[in-house]
Amino acid sequence: MSLPRRRSRILQTTRKIGELIMTYFSKVSDAKSKGKPVAWVTVFTPVELLYALDIYPVAPEHFGALCSARGFIVDYLEEAERCGYSESLCSYSRCSLGYVLSGMNGIMPPPDILITFRNSCDVYVKWWQSLHMHLGTPLFVGETPYVLAPEDLDNYVLDYVVKQLEQLIEMAEERFGLRFDMEKLVEVLKLSDKASELWFETLKLRRFRPCPLGGRDSASDIFPLVVMQGTEEAVSFYEELLREVKGRIGRKEGVIEDEKFRLLFDGIWIWHAFDLIKYFEDKGAVFVYEPYSEAWAYRLDASEPLESIARKILSMGLNVDIDIRIERFLENIKQYQIDGAVFFSNRSCKTWSATQLVTADILNKKVNVPYLLFEADMADPRQYSEAQIKNRIDAFIEVLSES
Amino acid sequence: MEIPSEIRDLCENPTAILSRYRDSGVKVIGYTCSYVPEELMISAGLQPYRATNIRADPSALTPSFICPFASATLENMIRHDDLFSGFVVAHTCDPMWRLYDILKKKTSKPLFLLRVPHNTKNELSLGFFKKELVRFKTFLEENFEVNIDDDAMFNSISLCNESRDLLKSIYMLNSNNKHKVEASDRFRVVLACMWMPKAEFNVKVKGLNFDNSKTLGDVRLHVNGTAIYESSLIKIVEESGGFIASDDLCTGSRYFWNNVEESDDPISALSYRYLLRTPCPSQSPLEDRLDYINFMVREFQVQGVLTFAKRFCDPILYDSVHIRSMLSKNDIPTMVIEYENPAQEIGRIKSRVEAFIESVGG
C-alpha cells in the first residue's frame, strides 16, 4: 500500500538539542581540564547527587546513541569485537568498550570514577566491571532491587538504597577530597524536579488531537533529563519546549497534517534508523506515548533528599513489577487514545524485550489494541533489515486502517 | 566405579521424579538457581527441585535472542506446572529476572522472587539479603501453612552441609594432579543432589567408591560457564582427550563449594553463605570470581581453561574477555565456545574442543 508523503513537523526547540549536547560535552571537557572529576554513569544513576558534589556525569549509553545516530559507531563496535566482546552483547556497551580500547580519542573525556546502579539491567554490572578492568578506574556498583510492590519504596528496600547513596557520597569525598553540601543538593533537586514537572506537563499535551509533539521530538528532547537533571539549562530548555507545544495546541497544529492513527512505541529508539519514525508519519501515524520518554522524569521531594533520589532510581520503568507496568500501559492507552502499539524487540536490550510478547498479548486481549513487534538493534546498524521492517509496518498500517 | 542406574536415569529425565513426588504426596518447589537456599524449603517440609532446560526448546514467549537456557527452563516450568506446588526464581541475571515476570503471568502457583544483590562485598547487601531470606521464609510459611522454626532450619542446614561435604570430597579426588573421577560421573552426582531428597541422596552417595575408576582423557582442563545440564558437552571433552579436573559451574563446584555455618542464627548463616559463596558471573566484584578461577587452576593443576558460553549469556560473554586476559599472564591457554543447542552443533563444538585440547596437550 502506498500513501502520499506527508509534511511532518519537528519542534523548533527540538532542533536546538544538537547544540545543547555539544555545549554539554564541551563543559565536561573544560571541567576535566580544570581538574574536576568526571564520572561515567549508567543513565539511571542519580546525577543530581553528582552535580551537588561537583562531579561531572557522562553517560556512555548516550554516547552510544549519538555515535549510532551520526553514523560512526561501527568502528567502535568492531574494535570491541576484535578484543573478544561478542556481537550479541549490548551495542551501547560494545561502543564504549571499543572507544576505550581504541584510545578514547573523542568527545567523552576519560573517567575518574565509574558509577552504576543496577536498575534497568544486570548488564550494567558486567559492562561497568569491564570498563573498570580496562581503565583501572575506581568502580561503584549500587544495587536497586526490583520493586515488587509500592511498599518497597518505603521499607527496607528504600533504606538499603539510601544507605548506598551515603556510601557513594563518602567514597567521592574520600577519593576526590570533596565536601558534600546538603543545601546544594536541595537546590539541585529543586531544579531537577522543575525540569521533570515541565516535561510531564509537556507530555500530557500529547493527549490533544492532533498530537503536537511526535516521536522524533520526544526521542531528542529527553537528553537534558538524562545527564543534565538538576541544571538551570535543563529547566530553561523544558520551559521553552512547553511554550512551543502550547502554541501548537492553540493553533490546533499537529506533528502531521492529517492524523489518522495514534500509536504507542515500546522500546529504545533505533538511533541509526531514526527516519523510521518519519516513515510512520508519512502514513498518517504519529507516536503519542512511549514509556521511554517518561523514564527519566520523576517528581522529587526536596524535604527528603536522599529518600527521594532513592525512590527515583528504584522506580525507573523497567525496575517495577510487570503488573504495575501493564497497568501503566492500560491507563495510558486510554489517556492518549491509542489505536495501535509498536513493540521494538531490541537485540541489545534483553531486559526490555524479554516480556514484550507477553505484554503485547495481554494488552491486545484486554483492550483490543493491534500491535506490531519487530526485531532490530538500537545502535548497531549491521543488525537491521530496513526492507523487512518497512514491509511489516505497511502490513500493520493496513490492519489499523481496517479496524 | 559405575554410577548407580537410578542417578543415570534421573539425569536423562529428571522430570520423572516429579511424578514420584506427586504420587507420594510430596509438595515440590521448582527453583531456578544455586542462589536459592534449599535449606529453607526443606525446613518447611517441601522438596526443592532445580528447574532445568532438559528436553525443552526455548519458550515461544521470549524473543530468539534471550538466553536459550533461561527460556527453555521457563518452558519446562510452564509445561510441568501441575507437578509443582510453587516456584522460586532468583534475580541474578536479566533473563532470570524476566523469567519471573513471564512466569507470574502464566502460573497460578505461589511464586517468589529472591532479590540477590549484585554488589556482594558490601555489608549493606548482606543486611538486605538477610531480610530477603526472612521474606522468603514468611512466603513459605504463609503459602504452605507451616511454621519454620530454628530446629527445622538447624536440621536442614546440617543435612545440606552433609550433601555438600560428600560432593566436595568426590571433587577433591581430582585435586593436585590426580585423575580419579570422570567429569561426566561427577556432574551426574551433583545434578542428582538438586533433584533427590537430600537424606536419600546422602545415603546413596556415601556408598560410592571411586578407587578403581578409569578416566578417558589426560589433558587437565578447567571448565568455566553457568549451568550445564547437557551431558553431551562433557562427553565431547572426554572423548577428545580432555579431563575436566575442575569447574566453576552453577551445576558444578559453585553449587556445593561453601558450607553454611551451623550457628545459633540460621537465617544470618544462610544469608552469609549464599551471598558470599563462590560468585556467579552475574555478580560483582569480578575480581572475586577471577580469584576463584585462579585458585581452581592452581589447586587442580589444569593445563587449559575452556569456557562453554551459552549464546546470549551476557555475564559469561563479558567475563570471558577478562578471564582470558588474566590467564594469559600465566600462560594458561583459554578457549570460548559459544553454543545454543549442543545436539544440533555437535560437529562444530567437537572440532573446536579437539583443536583446543590438541594445542594444550601438545
Coordinates of C-alpha atoms in Angstrom, one line a residue, chain A residues 82-90 93-94 97 118-127 129-134 139-143 145-149 152 155-157 159-160 163-164 167 317-323 325-326 345-358 361-362 365 375-376, chain B residues 59-67 91-102 104-106 112-120 122-133 135 275 280-287 289-290 310-322 324-326 336 338:
Chain A
R82 CA 38.2 -7.7 17.9
C83 CA 39.1 -7.6 21.5
G84 CA 36.8 -10.5 22.3
Y85 CA 33.4 -9.0 23.1
S86 CA 30.7 -11.0 21.5
E87 CA 28.5 -9.2 18.9
S88 CA 25.5 -10.5 20.8
L89 CA 26.3 -8.1 23.7
C90 CA 24.6 -4.7 24.2
S93 CA 28.4 -1.4 25.8
R94 CA 30.4 -2.5 22.8
L97 CA 34.4 -0.6 25.3
R118 CA 21.7 -1.9 38.6
N119 CA 18.1 -0.7 37.9
S120 CA 17.4 -1.1 34.3
C121 CA 19.6 -4.2 33.6
D122 CA 22.1 -6.6 35.1
V123 CA 24.3 -5.9 32.0
Y124 CA 25.2 -2.6 33.7
V125 CA 27.2 -4.5 36.3
K126 CA 29.1 -6.5 33.7
W127 CA 29.7 -3.6 31.5
Q129 CA 33.2 -4.2 35.6
S130 CA 34.6 -4.5 32.1
L131 CA 35.3 -0.7 31.9
H132 CA 36.9 -0.9 35.3
M133 CA 39.1 -3.8 34.2
H134 CA 40.4 -1.9 31.2
L139 CA 34.2 1.5 40.5
F140 CA 30.9 2.0 42.4
V141 CA 28.3 -0.7 41.9
G142 CA 25.0 0.2 43.5
E143 CA 22.1 -2.2 43.9
P145 CA 16.3 -4.2 44.0
Y146 CA 13.4 -4.9 41.7
V147 CA 10.3 -3.1 43.1
L148 CA 7.7 -5.8 43.6
A149 CA 5.1 -3.5 45.2
D152 CA 9.2 -1.3 48.6
N155 CA 10.5 -0.3 53.5
Y156 CA 13.9 -2.0 53.9
V157 CA 14.4 -1.8 50.1
D159 CA 16.6 2.0 53.3
Y160 CA 19.2 -0.2 51.5
K163 CA 22.5 3.9 52.6
Q164 CA 24.2 3.1 49.4
Q167 CA 28.3 5.2 50.7
G317 CA 10.3 1.9 34.2
L318 CA 12.0 -1.5 33.9
N319 CA 12.6 -1.9 37.6
V320 CA 9.0 -2.2 38.7
D321 CA 6.8 -5.3 38.7
I322 CA 5.2 -6.5 35.4
D323 CA 1.7 -6.0 36.8
R325 CA 4.0 -1.9 34.1
I326 CA 0.9 -3.4 32.4
S345 CA 12.3 -6.1 20.2
N346 CA 15.8 -4.8 20.7
R347 CA 18.6 -7.4 20.5
S348 CA 20.7 -5.1 22.7
C349 CA 18.2 -4.6 25.4
K350 CA 17.2 -8.1 26.5
T351 CA 15.7 -6.9 29.8
W352 CA 13.3 -4.7 28.0
S353 CA 12.5 -7.0 25.2
A354 CA 12.0 -10.3 27.1
T355 CA 8.5 -9.6 28.3
Q356 CA 7.2 -7.7 25.3
L357 CA 5.4 -10.7 23.7
V358 CA 3.5 -11.5 26.9
D361 CA -0.7 -10.3 24.1
I362 CA -2.3 -9.1 27.4
K365 CA -6.8 -9.2 24.8
E375 CA 13.4 -7.1 15.8
A376 CA 16.5 -5.0 15.3
Chain B
S59 CA 9.9 -20.8 25.0
A60 CA 7.9 -19.2 22.2
L61 CA 7.1 -16.5 24.8
T62 CA 10.5 -15.0 24.7
P63 CA 12.5 -13.4 21.8
S64 CA 15.0 -15.5 19.9
F65 CA 18.0 -13.6 21.4
I66 CA 17.2 -14.3 25.0
C67 CA 19.5 -16.9 26.8
H91 CA 17.2 -12.4 40.4
T92 CA 20.7 -13.0 39.3
C93 CA 20.8 -12.1 35.6
D94 CA 18.4 -10.3 33.2
P95 CA 16.8 -13.5 31.7
M96 CA 16.1 -15.0 35.1
W97 CA 14.6 -11.7 36.3
R98 CA 12.3 -11.6 33.3
L99 CA 11.6 -15.3 33.6
Y100 CA 10.0 -14.4 36.9
D101 CA 7.8 -11.7 35.2
I102 CA 6.6 -14.1 32.5
K104 CA 4.0 -14.6 37.0
K105 CA 1.6 -14.2 34.1
K106 CA 1.5 -17.9 33.3
F112 CA 8.6 -15.9 44.9
L113 CA 11.4 -13.7 43.5
L114 CA 14.5 -13.7 45.6
R115 CA 16.3 -10.4 45.0
V116 CA 20.0 -11.2 45.2
P117 CA 22.2 -8.1 45.5
H118 CA 24.8 -7.8 42.7
N119 CA 27.3 -6.0 44.9
T120 CA 28.1 -8.8 47.2
N122 CA 29.1 -4.8 50.9
E123 CA 27.8 -5.1 54.4
L124 CA 24.6 -3.4 53.4
S125 CA 23.9 -6.1 50.8
L126 CA 24.3 -8.8 53.4
G127 CA 21.8 -7.0 55.7
F128 CA 19.4 -6.6 52.7
F129 CA 19.8 -10.2 51.7
K130 CA 19.1 -11.4 55.2
K131 CA 15.7 -9.5 55.1
E132 CA 15.0 -11.2 51.7
L133 CA 15.5 -14.6 53.3
R135 CA 10.6 -12.6 53.4
L275 CA 25.6 -14.2 49.2
C280 CA 28.1 -16.4 39.8
P281 CA 29.3 -14.5 36.7
S282 CA 26.4 -12.1 37.2
Q283 CA 27.8 -10.8 40.4
S284 CA 30.3 -8.1 41.5
P285 CA 33.2 -7.7 42.2
L286 CA 34.6 -9.6 39.2
E287 CA 37.9 -9.9 41.0
R289 CA 35.4 -14.6 40.5
L290 CA 38.8 -14.3 38.9
K310 CA 25.6 -20.2 26.1
R311 CA 24.7 -17.9 23.3
F312 CA 23.3 -14.6 24.6
C313 CA 24.6 -15.3 28.1
D314 CA 25.8 -11.8 28.8
P315 CA 27.6 -12.4 32.1
I316 CA 29.8 -15.2 30.7
L317 CA 30.5 -13.4 27.5
Y318 CA 31.7 -10.2 29.3
D319 CA 33.8 -12.3 31.8
S320 CA 35.5 -14.4 29.2
V321 CA 37.5 -11.4 27.9
H322 CA 38.9 -10.8 31.4
R324 CA 41.5 -14.9 29.1
S325 CA 43.5 -11.7 29.9
M326 CA 44.2 -12.9 33.4
V336 CA 35.5 -19.7 24.4
E338 CA 29.6 -20.1 22.2

